[in-house]
Amino acid sequence: MNRYLKIFFLNVIIIFLFMINPGTQAKTYSLEDCINYALKNSTDINRANNAIERKESYLKQSKSALGPSLNLRINQNTGSSSSHIRSSGKGEWTSNFNTSLSASLSSSITLYNGGKLKNTILKNESNLEAANADIQTKKDNLSMKVLTAYINVLLTKEQIKNSDLQLKSTKKQLEYAEVRKSAGIISNVDYLNIKSQYASEKADSVKMQNKLRLNLVSLMQTINMPVDDSFDVKVPDIQALLDIPAETDVNKIYNTAIGKNSEIKAAEFDLNSAKIETKIAKAGRLPTVSLNGSVDISSRYNKSIENTKEQVTSQIAPGVGVSLSLPILQRGQAKNQITQADIQVKNTELNLMDIKNDLRKVIEQASIDAIAAGIEYEALKEQYQAEQESYNLTEEMFTQGLTNSVDYLTSKNNLVKVENNITQAKYTIILRNKIIEYYLGQPITL
């Protein structure tokens, strides 16, 4: 008996541990969870972060260039020499050993170079701001991709719910058909038509489940998550999202977006950087004035090997000066650099214009799509009400044997078609509204 009790309690413990183990439980992800996961695991975002760090290092380097330079140079030489001295018909060789040690400490600072150093700092600051705006653009684009994939999952979930209700209704009708066929109320053909409809809807239900699986996989791949069978998404309050009024005034949306859109900000910073580059290029024609200072310390040791005479000489030589470098003939290099910088400014202006035009076109299309989706949704609701009334009447007539299965199934399929169109329209409205909210600078949430 004790043995069976032990086995029983062991099984209870195992089941309990299994239930509390988070690795065995499905986790449902909200849209915000999916977006955060995508941003954290995106290689493009990480590369953009690396680009920001590189721009920051360039900025630090350009600021350091304003300060003085300081260089220390140390040199040591050791050698010997022999000389022959001839006097009164006699010659004598003498040898000397010498060593020298010298050190030089020099410093230089640029006093004037046409504003090149200052403008280089401004340019690198603008490049850093552009990099920050660029990473925000990448984040926004990725978030919109996640939103689209997430809504596709929600749409498929509701389609499955609709499909299950349809299948349940057809199954119930098939059971009635079996009874009515046995009673001779309907023909065998009508019964087989209902049976065929039920089989077809079962197959559609399986296809819809597969579609949901594929959409979940697509969402996981979008956020760079390894495929996990326990992955699922949270379903928000769809009706509450539909009740939120959409802004469709193109001018209002565009005027708001143009001041908040990160892609436009990046292009504006690029344009500013290009204009500063023109100033830097023009500085190549101007003189450079530098302040220089140095301290030279040297010591020389000399020893005569024959008479062991030693001599040590030391010297300290400080110095300070101003240098002027004036470009006279550059073989057109400075002029060409200015021309190239001016062309880059024009190209950057055109790029900014293209981005603004593309933004306006996208907003115009999004506004039109949102209006069209709303109109279609309202029309479909009216159509659905009419099809529902027609179906209810046809179903009742078929139940009483007053109509055949063809009319009944036609009415049912018309209702199903409108129901699917309404479901599609609902999620189209939500997606279009979210796109407009994004351009209005609102966070991407459900």
Tab-separated table of C-alpha atoms in Angstrom:
chain	number	residue	atom	x	y	z
A	1	MET	CA	0.000	0.000	0.000
A	2	ASN	CA	2.831	2.378	0.914
A	3	ARG	CA	4.411	1.644	-2.467
A	4	TYR	CA	1.265	2.721	-4.328
A	5	LEU	CA	1.003	5.866	-2.198
A	6	LYS	CA	4.577	6.790	-3.040
A	7	ILE	CA	3.919	6.303	-6.750
A	8	PHE	CA	0.738	8.380	-6.494
A	9	PHE	CA	2.441	11.307	-4.739
A	10	LEU	CA	5.385	11.129	-7.143
A	11	ASN	CA	3.023	11.425	-10.087
A	12	VAL	CA	1.269	14.374	-8.452
A	13	ILE	CA	4.598	16.141	-7.963
A	14	ILE	CA	5.634	15.494	-11.579
A	15	ILE	CA	2.323	16.831	-12.875
A	16	PHE	CA	2.616	19.889	-10.617
A	17	LEU	CA	6.159	20.636	-11.793
A	18	PHE	CA	5.069	20.200	-15.376
A	19	MET	CA	2.260	22.696	-14.888
A	20	ILE	CA	4.448	25.363	-13.309
A	21	ASN	CA	7.304	24.918	-15.744
A	22	PRO	CA	7.155	28.010	-17.962
A	23	GLY	CA	8.899	26.202	-20.776
A	24	THR	CA	5.915	23.896	-21.201
A	25	GLN	CA	3.278	26.614	-21.253
A	26	ALA	CA	2.261	28.561	-24.319
A	27	LYS	CA	3.009	32.252	-24.103
A	28	THR	CA	0.712	34.667	-25.843
A	29	TYR	CA	2.422	37.733	-27.275
A	30	SER	CA	0.854	41.140	-27.624
A	31	LEU	CA	1.759	43.385	-30.550
A	32	GLU	CA	4.063	45.356	-28.253
A	33	ASP	CA	5.788	42.125	-27.177
A	34	CYS	CA	6.348	41.146	-30.798
A	35	ILE	CA	7.689	44.577	-31.755
A	36	ASN	CA	10.072	44.669	-28.779
A	37	TYR	CA	11.295	41.176	-29.593
A	38	ALA	CA	11.840	42.147	-33.235
A	39	LEU	CA	13.772	45.304	-32.350
A	40	LYS	CA	15.971	43.421	-29.909
A	41	ASN	CA	16.841	40.660	-32.374
A	42	SER	CA	17.117	42.661	-35.596
A	43	THR	CA	20.577	42.607	-37.170
A	44	ASP	CA	19.695	45.741	-39.158
A	45	ILE	CA	18.978	47.636	-35.934
A	46	ASN	CA	22.203	46.386	-34.374
A	47	ARG	CA	24.171	47.472	-37.442
A	48	ALA	CA	22.506	50.876	-37.243
A	49	ASN	CA	23.573	51.107	-33.588
A	50	ASN	CA	27.131	50.343	-34.681
A	51	ALA	CA	26.866	53.155	-37.245
A	52	ILE	CA	25.868	55.547	-34.454
A	53	GLU	CA	28.892	54.539	-32.396
A	54	ARG	CA	31.120	55.147	-35.425
A	55	LYS	CA	29.606	58.621	-35.955
A	56	GLU	CA	30.157	59.377	-32.263
A	57	SER	CA	33.833	58.438	-32.562
A	58	TYR	CA	34.210	60.733	-35.596
A	59	LEU	CA	32.655	63.573	-33.616
A	60	LYS	CA	34.997	63.044	-30.669
A	61	GLN	CA	37.974	62.970	-33.009
A	62	SER	CA	36.977	66.233	-34.700
A	63	LYS	CA	36.546	67.954	-31.321
A	64	SER	CA	39.959	66.722	-30.209
A	65	ALA	CA	41.490	68.336	-33.299
A	66	LEU	CA	40.789	71.779	-31.761
A	67	GLY	CA	43.345	71.142	-29.019
A	68	PRO	CA	47.127	71.209	-29.259
A	69	SER	CA	49.280	68.328	-30.351
A	70	LEU	CA	52.197	67.148	-28.194
A	71	ASN	CA	55.050	64.980	-29.433
A	72	LEU	CA	58.122	63.625	-27.673
A	73	ARG	CA	61.105	62.404	-29.668
A	74	ILE	CA	64.177	60.759	-28.123
A	75	ASN	CA	67.333	59.860	-30.065
A	76	GLN	CA	70.589	58.215	-28.929
A	77	ASN	CA	73.745	57.700	-31.036
A	78	THR	CA	76.947	55.938	-30.116
A	79	GLY	CA	80.118	55.831	-32.235
A	80	SER	CA	83.897	56.126	-32.381
A	81	SER	CA	86.351	57.871	-34.687
A	82	SER	CA	90.083	57.565	-35.462
A	83	SER	CA	92.283	60.304	-36.857
A	84	HIS	CA	95.933	60.472	-37.950
A	85	ILE	CA	97.988	63.481	-36.915
A	86	ARG	CA	101.320	64.051	-38.752
A	87	SER	CA	103.849	66.405	-37.168
A	88	SER	CA	107.665	66.830	-37.804
A	89	GLY	CA	107.756	63.869	-40.105
A	90	LYS	CA	106.035	61.676	-37.575
A	91	GLY	CA	102.514	60.464	-37.547
A	92	GLU	CA	100.244	59.525	-34.677
A	93	TRP	CA	96.839	57.913	-34.580
A	94	THR	CA	94.287	59.077	-32.046
A	95	SER	CA	90.949	57.444	-31.279
A	96	ASN	CA	87.817	59.001	-29.760
A	97	PHE	CA	84.652	57.416	-28.372
A	98	ASN	CA	81.483	59.533	-28.330
A	99	THR	CA	77.837	59.100	-27.468
A	100	SER	CA	74.949	61.562	-27.695
A	101	LEU	CA	71.446	61.675	-26.281
A	102	SER	CA	68.818	64.140	-27.444
A	103	ALA	CA	65.150	64.699	-26.627
A	104	SER	CA	62.706	66.994	-28.325
A	105	LEU	CA	59.285	67.994	-26.997
A	106	SER	CA	57.133	69.815	-29.539
A	107	SER	CA	53.588	71.143	-29.600
A	108	SER	CA	51.381	72.769	-32.196
A	109	ILE	CA	47.894	74.250	-32.255
A	110	THR	CA	45.919	75.588	-35.188
A	111	LEU	CA	44.873	79.198	-34.690
A	112	TYR	CA	43.066	79.681	-37.981
A	113	ASN	CA	42.240	77.493	-40.974
A	114	GLY	CA	39.154	79.107	-42.443
A	115	GLY	CA	36.778	77.476	-39.959
A	116	LYS	CA	37.596	73.991	-41.254
A	117	LEU	CA	37.937	72.422	-37.794
A	118	LYS	CA	34.784	74.066	-36.456
A	119	ASN	CA	32.754	73.120	-39.524
A	120	THR	CA	34.036	69.552	-39.381
A	121	ILE	CA	32.607	69.315	-35.864
A	122	LEU	CA	29.268	70.703	-37.060
A	123	LYS	CA	29.238	68.263	-39.960
A	124	ASN	CA	29.929	65.268	-37.690
A	125	GLU	CA	27.202	66.434	-35.293
A	126	SER	CA	24.750	66.568	-38.203
A	127	ASN	CA	25.882	63.110	-39.380
A	128	LEU	CA	25.279	61.734	-35.884
A	129	GLU	CA	21.765	63.196	-35.803
A	130	ALA	CA	21.095	61.684	-39.235
A	131	ALA	CA	22.245	58.281	-37.972
A	132	ASN	CA	19.898	58.538	-34.984
A	133	ALA	CA	17.008	59.433	-37.288
A	134	ASP	CA	17.949	56.596	-39.633
A	135	ILE	CA	17.794	53.995	-36.865
A	136	GLN	CA	14.345	55.301	-35.905
A	137	THR	CA	13.242	54.835	-39.517
A	138	LYS	CA	14.457	51.246	-39.448
A	139	LYS	CA	12.604	50.663	-36.179
A	140	ASP	CA	9.400	52.148	-37.585
A	141	ASN	CA	9.605	50.105	-40.796
A	142	LEU	CA	10.194	46.917	-38.845
A	143	SER	CA	7.322	47.743	-36.473
A	144	MET	CA	4.964	48.230	-39.432
A	145	LYS	CA	5.999	44.844	-40.849
A	146	VAL	CA	5.274	43.241	-37.483
A	147	LEU	CA	1.896	45.030	-37.334
A	148	THR	CA	0.909	43.696	-40.772
A	149	ALA	CA	1.941	40.130	-39.891
A	150	TYR	CA	0.153	40.378	-36.519
A	151	ILE	CA	-3.106	41.576	-38.093
A	152	ASN	CA	-2.932	38.733	-40.623
A	153	VAL	CA	-2.881	36.309	-37.693
A	154	LEU	CA	-5.851	38.046	-36.044
A	155	LEU	CA	-7.767	37.976	-39.330
A	156	THR	CA	-7.155	34.257	-39.763
A	157	LYS	CA	-8.218	33.573	-36.184
A	158	GLU	CA	-11.562	35.269	-36.759
A	159	GLN	CA	-11.968	33.491	-40.075
A	160	ILE	CA	-11.456	30.193	-38.249
A	161	LYS	CA	-14.078	31.190	-35.699
A	162	ASN	CA	-16.504	31.975	-38.500
A	163	SER	CA	-15.632	28.708	-40.225
A	164	ASP	CA	-16.271	26.721	-37.049
A	165	LEU	CA	-19.686	28.328	-36.618
A	166	GLN	CA	-20.556	27.587	-40.231
A	167	LEU	CA	-19.377	23.995	-39.873
A	168	LYS	CA	-21.383	23.572	-36.674
A	169	SER	CA	-24.495	24.940	-38.406
A	170	THR	CA	-24.035	22.667	-41.415
A	171	LYS	CA	-23.480	19.646	-39.175
A	172	LYS	CA	-26.717	20.396	-37.367
A	173	GLN	CA	-28.486	20.764	-40.694
A	174	LEU	CA	-26.979	17.461	-41.882
A	175	GLU	CA	-28.396	15.711	-38.815
A	176	TYR	CA	-31.830	17.177	-39.591
A	177	ALA	CA	-31.429	16.129	-43.225
A	178	GLU	CA	-30.784	12.532	-42.204
A	179	VAL	CA	-33.995	12.491	-40.161
A	180	ARG	CA	-36.044	14.193	-42.917
A	181	LYS	CA	-34.644	11.849	-45.569
A	182	SER	CA	-35.630	8.847	-43.444
A	183	ALA	CA	-39.103	10.350	-43.090
A	184	GLY	CA	-39.297	10.949	-46.825
A	185	ILE	CA	-39.555	14.733	-46.437
A	186	ILE	CA	-36.487	15.468	-48.608
A	187	SER	CA	-34.927	13.574	-51.476
A	188	ASN	CA	-31.707	11.656	-51.386
A	189	VAL	CA	-30.187	14.300	-53.682
A	190	ASP	CA	-30.906	17.061	-51.151
A	191	TYR	CA	-29.381	14.962	-48.409
A	192	LEU	CA	-26.239	14.294	-50.439
A	193	ASN	CA	-25.904	17.992	-51.263
A	194	ILE	CA	-25.941	18.845	-47.546
A	195	LYS	CA	-23.455	16.045	-46.870
A	196	SER	CA	-21.170	17.322	-49.622
A	197	GLN	CA	-21.398	20.852	-48.205
A	198	TYR	CA	-20.414	19.586	-44.774
A	199	ALA	CA	-17.404	17.718	-46.206
A	200	SER	CA	-16.354	20.806	-48.149
A	201	GLU	CA	-16.582	23.018	-45.061
A	202	LYS	CA	-14.538	20.503	-43.051
A	203	ALA	CA	-11.826	20.666	-45.716
A	204	ASP	CA	-11.976	24.494	-45.654
A	205	SER	CA	-11.637	24.398	-41.870
A	206	VAL	CA	-8.452	22.326	-42.163
A	207	LYS	CA	-7.096	24.732	-44.780
A	208	MET	CA	-7.843	27.661	-42.490
A	209	GLN	CA	-5.992	26.010	-39.602
A	210	ASN	CA	-3.003	25.511	-41.893
A	211	LYS	CA	-3.250	29.142	-42.961
A	212	LEU	CA	-3.170	30.229	-39.320
A	213	ARG	CA	-0.090	28.107	-38.734
A	214	LEU	CA	1.638	29.646	-41.752
A	215	ASN	CA	0.733	33.172	-40.613
A	216	LEU	CA	2.063	32.467	-37.122
A	217	VAL	CA	5.307	31.174	-38.639
A	218	SER	CA	5.482	34.271	-40.839
A	219	LEU	CA	5.082	36.489	-37.758
A	220	MET	CA	7.784	34.586	-35.873
A	221	GLN	CA	10.128	34.910	-38.826
A	222	THR	CA	9.394	38.619	-39.083
A	223	ILE	CA	10.494	39.143	-35.477
A	224	ASN	CA	13.445	36.716	-35.869
A	225	MET	CA	12.028	34.213	-33.403
A	226	PRO	CA	12.754	30.487	-33.868
A	227	VAL	CA	9.574	28.633	-34.798
A	228	ASP	CA	7.788	27.537	-31.613
A	229	ASP	CA	4.571	25.519	-31.668
A	230	SER	CA	3.473	27.116	-28.387
A	231	PHE	CA	3.666	30.644	-29.821
A	232	ASP	CA	0.367	32.524	-29.953
A	233	VAL	CA	-0.878	36.111	-30.002
A	234	LYS	CA	-3.249	38.084	-27.827
A	235	VAL	CA	-6.517	39.123	-29.434
A	236	PRO	CA	-7.381	42.760	-28.667
A	237	ASP	CA	-10.854	44.263	-28.490
A	238	ILE	CA	-11.550	44.484	-32.229
A	239	GLN	CA	-14.817	46.401	-31.866
A	240	ALA	CA	-13.109	49.025	-29.700
A	241	LEU	CA	-10.487	49.493	-32.418
A	242	LEU	CA	-13.194	49.865	-35.040
A	243	ASP	CA	-14.977	52.479	-32.935
A	244	ILE	CA	-11.922	54.771	-32.938
A	245	PRO	CA	-12.584	57.500	-35.541
A	246	ALA	CA	-9.945	57.695	-38.251
A	247	GLU	CA	-8.291	60.927	-39.355
A	248	THR	CA	-8.576	61.154	-43.153
A	249	ASP	CA	-7.682	64.810	-43.798
A	250	VAL	CA	-4.629	64.437	-46.046
A	251	ASN	CA	-3.278	67.937	-45.399
A	252	LYS	CA	-3.572	67.573	-41.638
A	253	ILE	CA	-1.887	64.166	-41.685
A	254	TYR	CA	0.893	65.353	-44.004
A	255	ASN	CA	1.609	68.563	-42.083
A	256	THR	CA	1.883	66.536	-38.879
A	257	ALA	CA	3.956	63.763	-40.440
A	258	ILE	CA	6.448	66.089	-42.109
A	259	GLY	CA	7.535	67.393	-38.721
A	260	LYS	CA	7.765	63.952	-37.102
A	261	ASN	CA	8.811	61.562	-39.846
A	262	SER	CA	12.269	60.204	-39.041
A	263	GLU	CA	13.160	59.618	-42.707
A	264	ILE	CA	12.601	63.303	-43.466
A	265	LYS	CA	14.631	64.291	-40.410
A	266	ALA	CA	17.513	62.112	-41.583
A	267	ALA	CA	17.370	63.687	-45.053
A	268	GLU	CA	17.338	67.190	-43.533
A	269	PHE	CA	20.400	66.392	-41.450
A	270	ASP	CA	22.113	64.967	-44.549
A	271	LEU	CA	21.360	68.212	-46.395
A	272	ASN	CA	22.776	70.263	-43.547
A	273	SER	CA	25.903	68.090	-43.551
A	274	ALA	CA	26.306	68.580	-47.304
A	275	LYS	CA	26.075	72.367	-46.933
A	276	ILE	CA	28.723	72.329	-44.221
A	277	GLU	CA	30.937	70.210	-46.480
A	278	THR	CA	30.817	73.093	-48.977
A	279	LYS	CA	32.187	75.450	-46.312
A	280	ILE	CA	34.933	72.955	-45.506
A	281	ALA	CA	35.841	72.734	-49.188
A	282	LYS	CA	36.035	76.554	-49.452
A	283	ALA	CA	38.395	76.605	-46.464
A	284	GLY	CA	40.937	74.838	-48.691
A	285	ARG	CA	41.567	78.196	-50.426
A	286	LEU	CA	42.306	80.029	-47.154
A	287	PRO	CA	45.578	80.229	-45.206
A	288	THR	CA	46.349	78.199	-42.105
A	289	VAL	CA	47.948	79.817	-39.067
A	290	SER	CA	49.534	77.622	-36.377
A	291	LEU	CA	51.316	78.299	-33.118
A	292	ASN	CA	54.341	76.041	-32.571
A	293	GLY	CA	56.542	75.459	-29.548
A	294	SER	CA	59.406	73.099	-28.799
A	295	VAL	CA	62.085	72.272	-26.265
A	296	ASP	CA	65.253	70.449	-27.446
A	297	ILE	CA	67.535	68.868	-24.882
A	298	SER	CA	70.799	67.260	-25.958
A	299	SER	CA	73.868	65.830	-24.272
A	300	ARG	CA	77.121	64.694	-25.922
A	301	TYR	CA	79.845	62.637	-24.306
A	302	ASN	CA	83.342	62.401	-25.877
A	303	LYS	CA	86.377	60.474	-24.627
A	304	SER	CA	89.870	60.226	-26.092
A	305	ILE	CA	91.160	56.679	-25.723
A	306	GLU	CA	94.898	57.643	-25.792
A	307	ASN	CA	94.922	60.274	-23.068
A	308	THR	CA	91.606	59.290	-21.406
A	309	LYS	CA	90.416	62.851	-21.730
A	310	GLU	CA	86.643	63.140	-21.235
A	311	GLN	CA	84.286	65.869	-22.356
A	312	VAL	CA	80.535	66.264	-21.734
A	313	THR	CA	78.479	68.894	-23.527
A	314	SER	CA	74.806	69.592	-22.686
A	315	GLN	CA	72.369	71.975	-24.309
A	316	ILE	CA	68.770	73.137	-23.787
A	317	ALA	CA	67.112	75.031	-26.609
A	318	PRO	CA	63.466	76.169	-26.155
A	319	GLY	CA	61.636	77.797	-29.025
A	320	VAL	CA	58.264	79.222	-29.991
A	321	GLY	CA	56.938	80.457	-33.298
A	322	VAL	CA	54.003	81.072	-35.585
A	323	SER	CA	53.703	79.424	-38.973
A	324	LEU	CA	51.624	80.514	-41.935
A	325	SER	CA	50.643	78.218	-44.762
A	326	LEU	CA	49.114	79.932	-47.785
A	327	PRO	CA	47.890	77.860	-50.744
A	328	ILE	CA	49.010	79.476	-53.989
A	329	LEU	CA	48.771	76.875	-56.708
A	330	GLN	CA	46.686	73.729	-56.073
A	331	ARG	CA	46.188	72.633	-59.685
A	332	GLY	CA	42.425	73.166	-59.353
A	333	GLN	CA	42.045	70.798	-56.404
A	334	ALA	CA	40.242	73.247	-54.096
A	335	LYS	CA	37.991	74.472	-56.902
A	336	ASN	CA	37.030	70.907	-57.829
A	337	GLN	CA	36.269	70.033	-54.196
A	338	ILE	CA	33.953	73.050	-53.962
A	339	THR	CA	32.206	72.050	-57.193
A	340	GLN	CA	31.736	68.474	-55.998
A	341	ALA	CA	30.369	69.713	-52.641
A	342	ASP	CA	27.881	72.013	-54.416
A	343	ILE	CA	26.674	69.113	-56.588
A	344	GLN	CA	26.210	66.965	-53.490
A	345	VAL	CA	24.072	69.704	-51.916
A	346	LYS	CA	21.837	69.751	-55.004
A	347	ASN	CA	21.506	65.949	-55.003
A	348	THR	CA	20.668	65.925	-51.295
A	349	GLU	CA	18.008	68.594	-51.856
A	350	LEU	CA	16.479	66.436	-54.597
A	351	ASN	CA	16.581	63.419	-52.281
A	352	LEU	CA	14.737	65.351	-49.572
A	353	MET	CA	12.166	66.459	-52.156
A	354	ASP	CA	11.641	62.843	-53.267
A	355	ILE	CA	11.134	61.686	-49.677
A	356	LYS	CA	8.567	64.407	-49.039
A	357	ASN	CA	6.726	63.606	-52.272
A	358	ASP	CA	6.736	59.882	-51.494
A	359	LEU	CA	5.420	60.605	-48.006
A	360	ARG	CA	2.611	62.733	-49.429
A	361	LYS	CA	1.680	59.995	-51.926
A	362	VAL	CA	1.675	57.297	-49.237
A	363	ILE	CA	-0.513	59.424	-46.963
A	364	GLU	CA	-2.892	60.204	-49.810
A	365	GLN	CA	-3.201	56.506	-50.608
A	366	ALA	CA	-3.600	55.577	-46.939
A	367	SER	CA	-6.360	58.166	-46.527
A	368	ILE	CA	-8.186	56.968	-49.643
A	369	ASP	CA	-7.861	53.343	-48.543
A	370	ALA	CA	-9.174	54.151	-45.065
A	371	ILE	CA	-12.193	56.003	-46.452
A	372	ALA	CA	-12.892	53.233	-48.968
A	373	ALA	CA	-12.556	50.526	-46.323
A	374	GLY	CA	-15.000	52.346	-44.035
A	375	ILE	CA	-17.571	52.780	-46.807
A	376	GLU	CA	-17.219	49.145	-47.862
A	377	TYR	CA	-17.588	47.968	-44.266
A	378	GLU	CA	-20.840	49.878	-43.767
A	379	ALA	CA	-22.213	48.589	-47.072
A	380	LEU	CA	-21.250	45.029	-46.193
A	381	LYS	CA	-23.029	45.282	-42.844
A	382	GLU	CA	-26.241	46.204	-44.638
A	383	GLN	CA	-25.716	43.402	-47.141
A	384	TYR	CA	-25.024	40.955	-44.333
A	385	GLN	CA	-28.286	41.873	-42.603
A	386	ALA	CA	-30.215	41.279	-45.803
A	387	GLU	CA	-28.428	37.979	-46.501
A	388	GLN	CA	-29.004	36.878	-42.915
A	389	GLU	CA	-32.759	37.475	-43.216
A	390	SER	CA	-32.818	35.656	-46.541
A	391	TYR	CA	-30.869	32.739	-45.110
A	392	ASN	CA	-33.104	32.458	-42.043
A	393	LEU	CA	-36.161	32.270	-44.285
A	394	THR	CA	-34.574	29.771	-46.683
A	395	GLU	CA	-33.385	27.604	-43.790
A	396	GLU	CA	-36.860	27.503	-42.304
A	397	MET	CA	-38.387	26.632	-45.670
A	398	PHE	CA	-35.816	23.900	-46.240
A	399	THR	CA	-36.474	22.475	-42.779
A	400	GLN	CA	-40.188	22.259	-43.640
A	401	GLY	CA	-39.445	20.750	-47.043
A	402	LEU	CA	-40.727	23.819	-48.932
A	403	THR	CA	-37.493	24.369	-50.874
A	404	ASN	CA	-34.645	22.247	-52.140
A	405	SER	CA	-31.051	21.957	-50.975
A	406	VAL	CA	-29.667	23.963	-53.901
A	407	ASP	CA	-31.588	27.089	-52.890
A	408	TYR	CA	-30.691	26.536	-49.254
A	409	LEU	CA	-26.971	26.089	-49.907
A	410	THR	CA	-26.907	29.034	-52.312
A	411	SER	CA	-28.379	31.258	-49.614
A	412	LYS	CA	-25.986	29.880	-47.005
A	413	ASN	CA	-22.920	30.368	-49.225
A	414	ASN	CA	-23.992	33.923	-50.044
A	415	LEU	CA	-24.205	34.640	-46.326
A	416	VAL	CA	-20.807	33.054	-45.681
A	417	LYS	CA	-19.251	35.072	-48.505
A	418	VAL	CA	-20.554	38.357	-47.098
A	419	GLU	CA	-19.475	37.362	-43.589
A	420	ASN	CA	-15.935	36.680	-44.818
A	421	ASN	CA	-15.909	39.992	-46.682
A	422	ILE	CA	-16.980	41.819	-43.517
A	423	THR	CA	-14.218	40.125	-41.536
A	424	GLN	CA	-11.664	41.102	-44.174
A	425	ALA	CA	-12.986	44.678	-44.236
A	426	LYS	CA	-12.766	45.007	-40.436
A	427	TYR	CA	-9.080	44.188	-40.330
A	428	THR	CA	-8.381	46.291	-43.398
A	429	ILE	CA	-9.897	49.258	-41.555
A	430	ILE	CA	-7.773	48.562	-38.483
A	431	LEU	CA	-4.567	48.289	-40.533
A	432	ARG	CA	-5.298	51.460	-42.531
A	433	ASN	CA	-6.144	53.396	-39.369
A	434	LYS	CA	-2.939	52.235	-37.697
A	435	ILE	CA	-0.907	53.372	-40.697
A	436	ILE	CA	-2.480	56.830	-40.443
A	437	GLU	CA	-1.864	56.903	-36.682
A	438	TYR	CA	1.787	56.089	-37.357
A	439	TYR	CA	2.111	59.076	-39.698
A	440	LEU	CA	0.464	61.215	-37.038
A	441	GLY	CA	3.308	60.241	-34.718
A	442	GLN	CA	1.296	57.920	-32.501
A	443	PRO	CA	2.836	54.681	-31.147
A	444	ILE	CA	2.136	51.440	-33.001
A	445	THR	CA	-0.151	49.545	-30.628
A	446	LEU	CA	-3.379	47.555	-30.659
